[in-house]
Amino acid sequence: MCVLGWLWVRRDRAMLWCVLVAAWKAACGQLRYSVPEEMPKGSFVGDVAKDLALDLPTLQDRGVRVVSEGRTQYFALHGKTGHLVTAERIDREQLCESVQQCVLRCEVIVEGEMRVYGIEVEIRDINDNAPSFRETETELRMSETTAMGSRFPLAEAHDPDVGRNSLQRYELSGDEHFSLSVQAGPGGDQRPELVLAKALDREEAAFHELVLRASDGGEPSRTGTARIRVAVLDANDNAPAFSQAEYTVRVAEDVPVGSALLTVTATDADEGMNGNVKYSFKKISDKTSKIFQLDVERGDIILVRSLDFEEGDSYKVEVQAHDGGGLSDTAKVTITVTDVNDNVPEISVRSALNDISEDAPPGTVVALLHVQDRDSGPNGQVRCSIAESLPFRLEKTFEDYYRVVTAEVLDREAVSEYNVTVRASDGGSPPLWSSAVLSLRVLDVNDNAPVFAEARYSARVAENNAAGALVLTVRAADADWGQNARVRYRLWEGRVRGAPLSSYVSVHAETGALYALRSFDYEEVREVGLWVRAEDGGAPSLSSNVSVRLVIVDENDNAPQVLYPPPAPGAGWAGVELAPRSAEPGALVAKVVAVDADAGQNAWLSYELAKATEPALFRVGLHSGEVRTARVPLSRDAARQSLVVVVKDHGRPALSATATLTVVLAESVGELLSELGSAAAAAAAGEPSVSLTRWLVLAVAAVSCLFLAFLLLLLALRLRRWRRSQLLAAGSGALRGVPASHFVGIDGVRAFLHSYSHEVSLTADSRKSQLRFSGGSCCDTLPARPPPDEPAPLLAEDADGARRADPDAPPVSSSHHACSATPPSPSSLSFPTRALCPVCTMRFSYKEGKASLISSLCGGASFSGEVNVVSLFSVRVVV
């Protein structure tokens, strides 16, 4: 029981140790797996995701991939499971020939984290190869005098497998004259030798057939055979002998093809055919046999293919020399290849960023590089470097991997794009080098606030400007890029004279143009101070402010205002001044006081005497407005002097105002009052004449209006007559054949001269009536009247008018004979009447060949109707 417990504890400790070792290797970025060779594609190798603690959902997001050295990728990462699987069928003997432990290396690169993890996969050997001989049939020649116990080396079998699956033993069968002896070589290899166990007799047997069998230790075991034929010859005393048992030569890997690298020499003391020595390879691998060739006659080892130190640095072969008698000797040849600096360093970009934010902290990984040089020694030692002027540095991470990291904070506004050149050089003489260029674009971060072109802005705005006028434009630039550099403008809210600032000015958000929203008045606002803010489009946004000062420039938009003398109310007096008649020249009489609401030159006032009762008596100061006597008043001067003073400013154009001043020349106040009283009386007496003038003006205006109305009426009548004459002219075809003596004309309008008879048909409830002139008359009827069955309307009456009348309406018809004739006027037609008959008067309007009854009066009764006539006329009908 105690023994079992001890064994269990040991097992737990071993498992714990394995776990700790695996964890330590994972922490160091190194994983190790083992897999047998010849596994099919997609076979499981290891759980990389679990061993590296990578989340399965983020494998694709982080860009996890596997890279292998060389052109062939033997492993791949399963994206869904995170397992490392085989990407190709792996043949251990092809990859690791003559190597006891075959290890393939690959790296797992996590691009999102710019990290690399090394993986070593050991390829375990399986017994997939049987031992084989280079020559399956070999002939040996021995003299019959060969002493018993003599040993003859045999060709060795080759098994590319390793360990127990490699060659393990030899067996000989076929003849009692020979036995097999296996010797251990310096490298642990087995060397079979044929031992002569019984004397040979050529007369007894000229040939002996033997079979050499080689077996490995696999399960099941595999074997290979070679047939050996021994020919017994006559006596041959001497065997060939090499000058040295082992030859060694060192050659550079760049030696030209066809060069003789080494010459082996063997001598034979015999003469004739027995002394003729020939050379051959006794033991050589397939790979080596493709590189070297042995001259059979001279023993020269010739290079037939270029050497490559990186593929093989040493080759070992066995050379055999044999004479014509079948005797031979063996020598070992070792060819050592020395490295030449013929390989430039190789830089492979395993992972790299195309963009990096300018606020990335120092130490941010930009690229992951793999650098290797296939040379060895100093020729394979690589040094990598980056230009010192760039803000990047190199860090070695894992074996031949380097990281390119930022050395300082980047600034996109200073440099927006980098071309980082990584240079790798080896330690050869002369050194070889190569380079790789990494293109890196720096992404913008909103780290720059907009900057105005000027520290402060000011503009002069003339007052009375138009609303919406452009005042000035502020400009701000942002050194960032894209949306972070898009600048928008807005006003800081404030107040001007109690009103919001936004009611005075506005700023365009995109262009920064400042507009005036109202017309400025210098007399109200002389200066506007405001702040404009510029904000970029970043998140969060950055901003800056600038002050803007708008100075309102005065314009001459206010005329001078006279304060003294004040304007006279009504017909009263204002600005009456007293001047003694004894005043000396230059005596101050009065002063005109005026102000101007403008400023500057627009408010400079000058005074001039525009009008005066006696211009030479007074003068006005140009700038003071003082009214002074220019000379001594004379007795002929009027007692009351009226002065008109013009006050002008200096604007462009100049504005002016006038002041009227009355100066009374008197020695005392009493005289002043007396003069004013007489002036007032004269003014009152002049009032009736003013009223009479007003009425005369109104009368003239009224007469003018009446005259204009009369002219318009007369023009209308003339137009009306002209129109009627045109209509009668158009319908004159209906009166063709009537003598001209039967008509009278006024202004081209024709009317019948004689009376005629007629018929009127009226319906009480119909809107249509007919007027037909009958054929019978008492006197003076028209000649050539048409027959009764073919009435021809005198006034171009529509022949179908009677047919269209309502047949059901009871007609009222009468035939009358005129007793007197009255010539019709141009505007009416009068029919003959009788004293006992009432008179009917009808008025019709004509439109488009239809006449509508406008009004009618017939003995106190009225009616309406519609007839076909040619013009507007009046008819008196005797009913």
mmCIF file with all atom_site columns, C-alpha atoms in Angstrom, residues 697-764:
data_model
loop_
_atom_site.group_PDB
_atom_site.id
_atom_site.type_symbol
_atom_site.label_atom_id
_atom_site.label_alt_id
_atom_site.label_comp_id
_atom_site.label_asym_id
_atom_site.label_entity_id
_atom_site.label_seq_id
_atom_site.pdbx_PDB_ins_code
_atom_site.Cartn_x
_atom_site.Cartn_y
_atom_site.Cartn_z
_atom_site.occupancy
_atom_site.B_iso_or_equiv
_atom_site.pdbx_formal_charge
_atom_site.auth_seq_id
_atom_site.auth_comp_id
_atom_site.auth_asym_id
_atom_site.auth_atom_id
_atom_site.pdbx_PDB_model_num
ATOM 1  C CA . VAL A 1 697 ? -57.914 129.904 -56.515  1.00 0.00 ? 697 VAL A CA 1
ATOM 2  C CA . LEU A 1 698 ? -60.682 127.418 -55.671  1.00 0.00 ? 698 LEU A CA 1
ATOM 3  C CA . ALA A 1 699 ? -62.998 128.965 -58.262  1.00 0.00 ? 699 ALA A CA 1
ATOM 4  C CA . VAL A 1 700 ? -60.448 128.740 -61.027  1.00 0.00 ? 700 VAL A CA 1
ATOM 5  C CA . ALA A 1 701 ? -59.868 125.069 -60.170  1.00 0.00 ? 701 ALA A CA 1
ATOM 6  C CA . ALA A 1 702 ? -63.614 124.288 -60.320  1.00 0.00 ? 702 ALA A CA 1
ATOM 7  C CA . VAL A 1 703 ? -64.031 125.936 -63.709  1.00 0.00 ? 703 VAL A CA 1
ATOM 8  C CA . SER A 1 704 ? -61.106 124.010 -65.066  1.00 0.00 ? 704 SER A CA 1
ATOM 9  C CA . CYS A 1 705 ? -62.618 120.704 -63.921  1.00 0.00 ? 705 CYS A CA 1
ATOM 10 C CA . LEU A 1 706 ? -65.980 121.469 -65.536  1.00 0.00 ? 706 LEU A CA 1
ATOM 11 C CA . PHE A 1 707 ? -64.321 122.355 -68.802  1.00 0.00 ? 707 PHE A CA 1
ATOM 12 C CA . LEU A 1 708 ? -62.400 119.116 -68.805  1.00 0.00 ? 708 LEU A CA 1
ATOM 13 C CA . ALA A 1 709 ? -65.597 117.129 -68.161  1.00 0.00 ? 709 ALA A CA 1
ATOM 14 C CA . PHE A 1 710 ? -67.351 118.859 -71.055  1.00 0.00 ? 710 PHE A CA 1
ATOM 15 C CA . LEU A 1 711 ? -64.515 117.944 -73.413  1.00 0.00 ? 711 LEU A CA 1
ATOM 16 C CA . LEU A 1 712 ? -64.661 114.285 -72.351  1.00 0.00 ? 712 LEU A CA 1
ATOM 17 C CA . LEU A 1 713 ? -68.470 114.188 -72.899  1.00 0.00 ? 713 LEU A CA 1
ATOM 18 C CA . LEU A 1 714 ? -68.188 115.733 -76.326  1.00 0.00 ? 714 LEU A CA 1
ATOM 19 C CA . LEU A 1 715 ? -65.556 113.228 -77.299  1.00 0.00 ? 715 LEU A CA 1
ATOM 20 C CA . ALA A 1 716 ? -67.781 110.341 -76.180  1.00 0.00 ? 716 ALA A CA 1
ATOM 21 C CA . LEU A 1 717 ? -70.715 111.582 -78.287  1.00 0.00 ? 717 LEU A CA 1
ATOM 22 C CA . ARG A 1 718 ? -68.558 111.902 -81.351  1.00 0.00 ? 718 ARG A CA 1
ATOM 23 C CA . LEU A 1 719 ? -67.292 108.365 -80.897  1.00 0.00 ? 719 LEU A CA 1
ATOM 24 C CA . ARG A 1 720 ? -70.851 107.069 -80.504  1.00 0.00 ? 720 ARG A CA 1
ATOM 25 C CA . ARG A 1 721 ? -72.008 108.682 -83.747  1.00 0.00 ? 721 ARG A CA 1
ATOM 26 C CA . TRP A 1 722 ? -69.025 107.359 -85.597  1.00 0.00 ? 722 TRP A CA 1
ATOM 27 C CA . ARG A 1 723 ? -69.745 103.862 -84.388  1.00 0.00 ? 723 ARG A CA 1
ATOM 28 C CA . ARG A 1 724 ? -73.387 104.000 -85.483  1.00 0.00 ? 724 ARG A CA 1
ATOM 29 C CA . SER A 1 725 ? -72.443 105.247 -88.949  1.00 0.00 ? 725 SER A CA 1
ATOM 30 C CA . GLN A 1 726 ? -70.162 102.268 -89.330  1.00 0.00 ? 726 GLN A CA 1
ATOM 31 C CA . LEU A 1 727 ? -72.964 99.826  -88.402  1.00 0.00 ? 727 LEU A CA 1
ATOM 32 C CA . LEU A 1 728 ? -75.477 101.409 -90.841  1.00 0.00 ? 728 LEU A CA 1
ATOM 33 C CA . ALA A 1 729 ? -72.898 101.280 -93.597  1.00 0.00 ? 729 ALA A CA 1
ATOM 34 C CA . ALA A 1 730 ? -72.457 97.556  -92.974  1.00 0.00 ? 730 ALA A CA 1
ATOM 35 C CA . GLY A 1 731 ? -76.230 96.915  -93.230  1.00 0.00 ? 731 GLY A CA 1
ATOM 36 C CA . SER A 1 732 ? -76.936 99.167  -96.221  1.00 0.00 ? 732 SER A CA 1
ATOM 37 C CA . GLY A 1 733 ? -77.285 96.100  -98.457  1.00 0.00 ? 733 GLY A CA 1
ATOM 38 C CA . ALA A 1 734 ? -80.821 95.499  -97.120  1.00 0.00 ? 734 ALA A CA 1
ATOM 39 C CA . LEU A 1 735 ? -81.942 98.935  -98.375  1.00 0.00 ? 735 LEU A CA 1
ATOM 40 C CA . ARG A 1 736 ? -80.570 98.377  -101.868 1.00 0.00 ? 736 ARG A CA 1
ATOM 41 C CA . GLY A 1 737 ? -83.257 99.455  -104.448 1.00 0.00 ? 737 GLY A CA 1
ATOM 42 C CA . VAL A 1 738 ? -84.768 102.176 -102.268 1.00 0.00 ? 738 VAL A CA 1
ATOM 43 C CA . PRO A 1 739 ? -84.425 105.622 -103.843 1.00 0.00 ? 739 PRO A CA 1
ATOM 44 C CA . ALA A 1 740 ? -82.083 107.988 -102.112 1.00 0.00 ? 740 ALA A CA 1
ATOM 45 C CA . SER A 1 741 ? -84.839 110.587 -101.941 1.00 0.00 ? 741 SER A CA 1
ATOM 46 C CA . HIS A 1 742 ? -86.599 108.479 -99.348  1.00 0.00 ? 742 HIS A CA 1
ATOM 47 C CA . PHE A 1 743 ? -83.729 108.945 -96.878  1.00 0.00 ? 743 PHE A CA 1
ATOM 48 C CA . VAL A 1 744 ? -82.242 111.788 -94.987  1.00 0.00 ? 744 VAL A CA 1
ATOM 49 C CA . GLY A 1 745 ? -78.760 111.607 -93.547  1.00 0.00 ? 745 GLY A CA 1
ATOM 50 C CA . ILE A 1 746 ? -77.042 113.188 -90.593  1.00 0.00 ? 746 ILE A CA 1
ATOM 51 C CA . ASP A 1 747 ? -73.347 112.381 -90.208  1.00 0.00 ? 747 ASP A CA 1
ATOM 52 C CA . GLY A 1 748 ? -73.720 109.409 -92.500  1.00 0.00 ? 748 GLY A CA 1
ATOM 53 C CA . VAL A 1 749 ? -76.766 107.938 -90.730  1.00 0.00 ? 749 VAL A CA 1
ATOM 54 C CA . ARG A 1 750 ? -79.715 107.266 -93.045  1.00 0.00 ? 750 ARG A CA 1
ATOM 55 C CA . ALA A 1 751 ? -83.421 107.293 -92.017  1.00 0.00 ? 751 ALA A CA 1
ATOM 56 C CA . PHE A 1 752 ? -86.692 106.961 -93.878  1.00 0.00 ? 752 PHE A CA 1
ATOM 57 C CA . LEU A 1 753 ? -88.180 110.221 -95.002  1.00 0.00 ? 753 LEU A CA 1
ATOM 58 C CA . HIS A 1 754 ? -91.790 108.993 -95.478  1.00 0.00 ? 754 HIS A CA 1
ATOM 59 C CA . SER A 1 755 ? -94.154 107.225 -93.199  1.00 0.00 ? 755 SER A CA 1
ATOM 60 C CA . TYR A 1 756 ? -94.791 103.545 -93.636  1.00 0.00 ? 756 TYR A CA 1
ATOM 61 C CA . SER A 1 757 ? -97.103 100.933 -92.261  1.00 0.00 ? 757 SER A CA 1
ATOM 62 C CA . HIS A 1 758 ? -95.979 98.197  -89.900  1.00 0.00 ? 758 HIS A CA 1
ATOM 63 C CA . GLU A 1 759 ? -97.104 95.279  -87.793  1.00 0.00 ? 759 GLU A CA 1
ATOM 64 C CA . VAL A 1 760 ? -96.136 94.490  -84.223  1.00 0.00 ? 760 VAL A CA 1
ATOM 65 C CA . SER A 1 761 ? -96.616 91.013  -82.795  1.00 0.00 ? 761 SER A CA 1
ATOM 66 C CA . LEU A 1 762 ? -96.237 90.794  -79.051  1.00 0.00 ? 762 LEU A CA 1
ATOM 67 C CA . THR A 1 763 ? -96.645 87.883  -76.668  1.00 0.00 ? 763 THR A CA 1
ATOM 68 C CA . ALA A 1 764 ? -97.506 88.533  -73.095  1.00 0.00 ? 764 ALA A CA 1
#
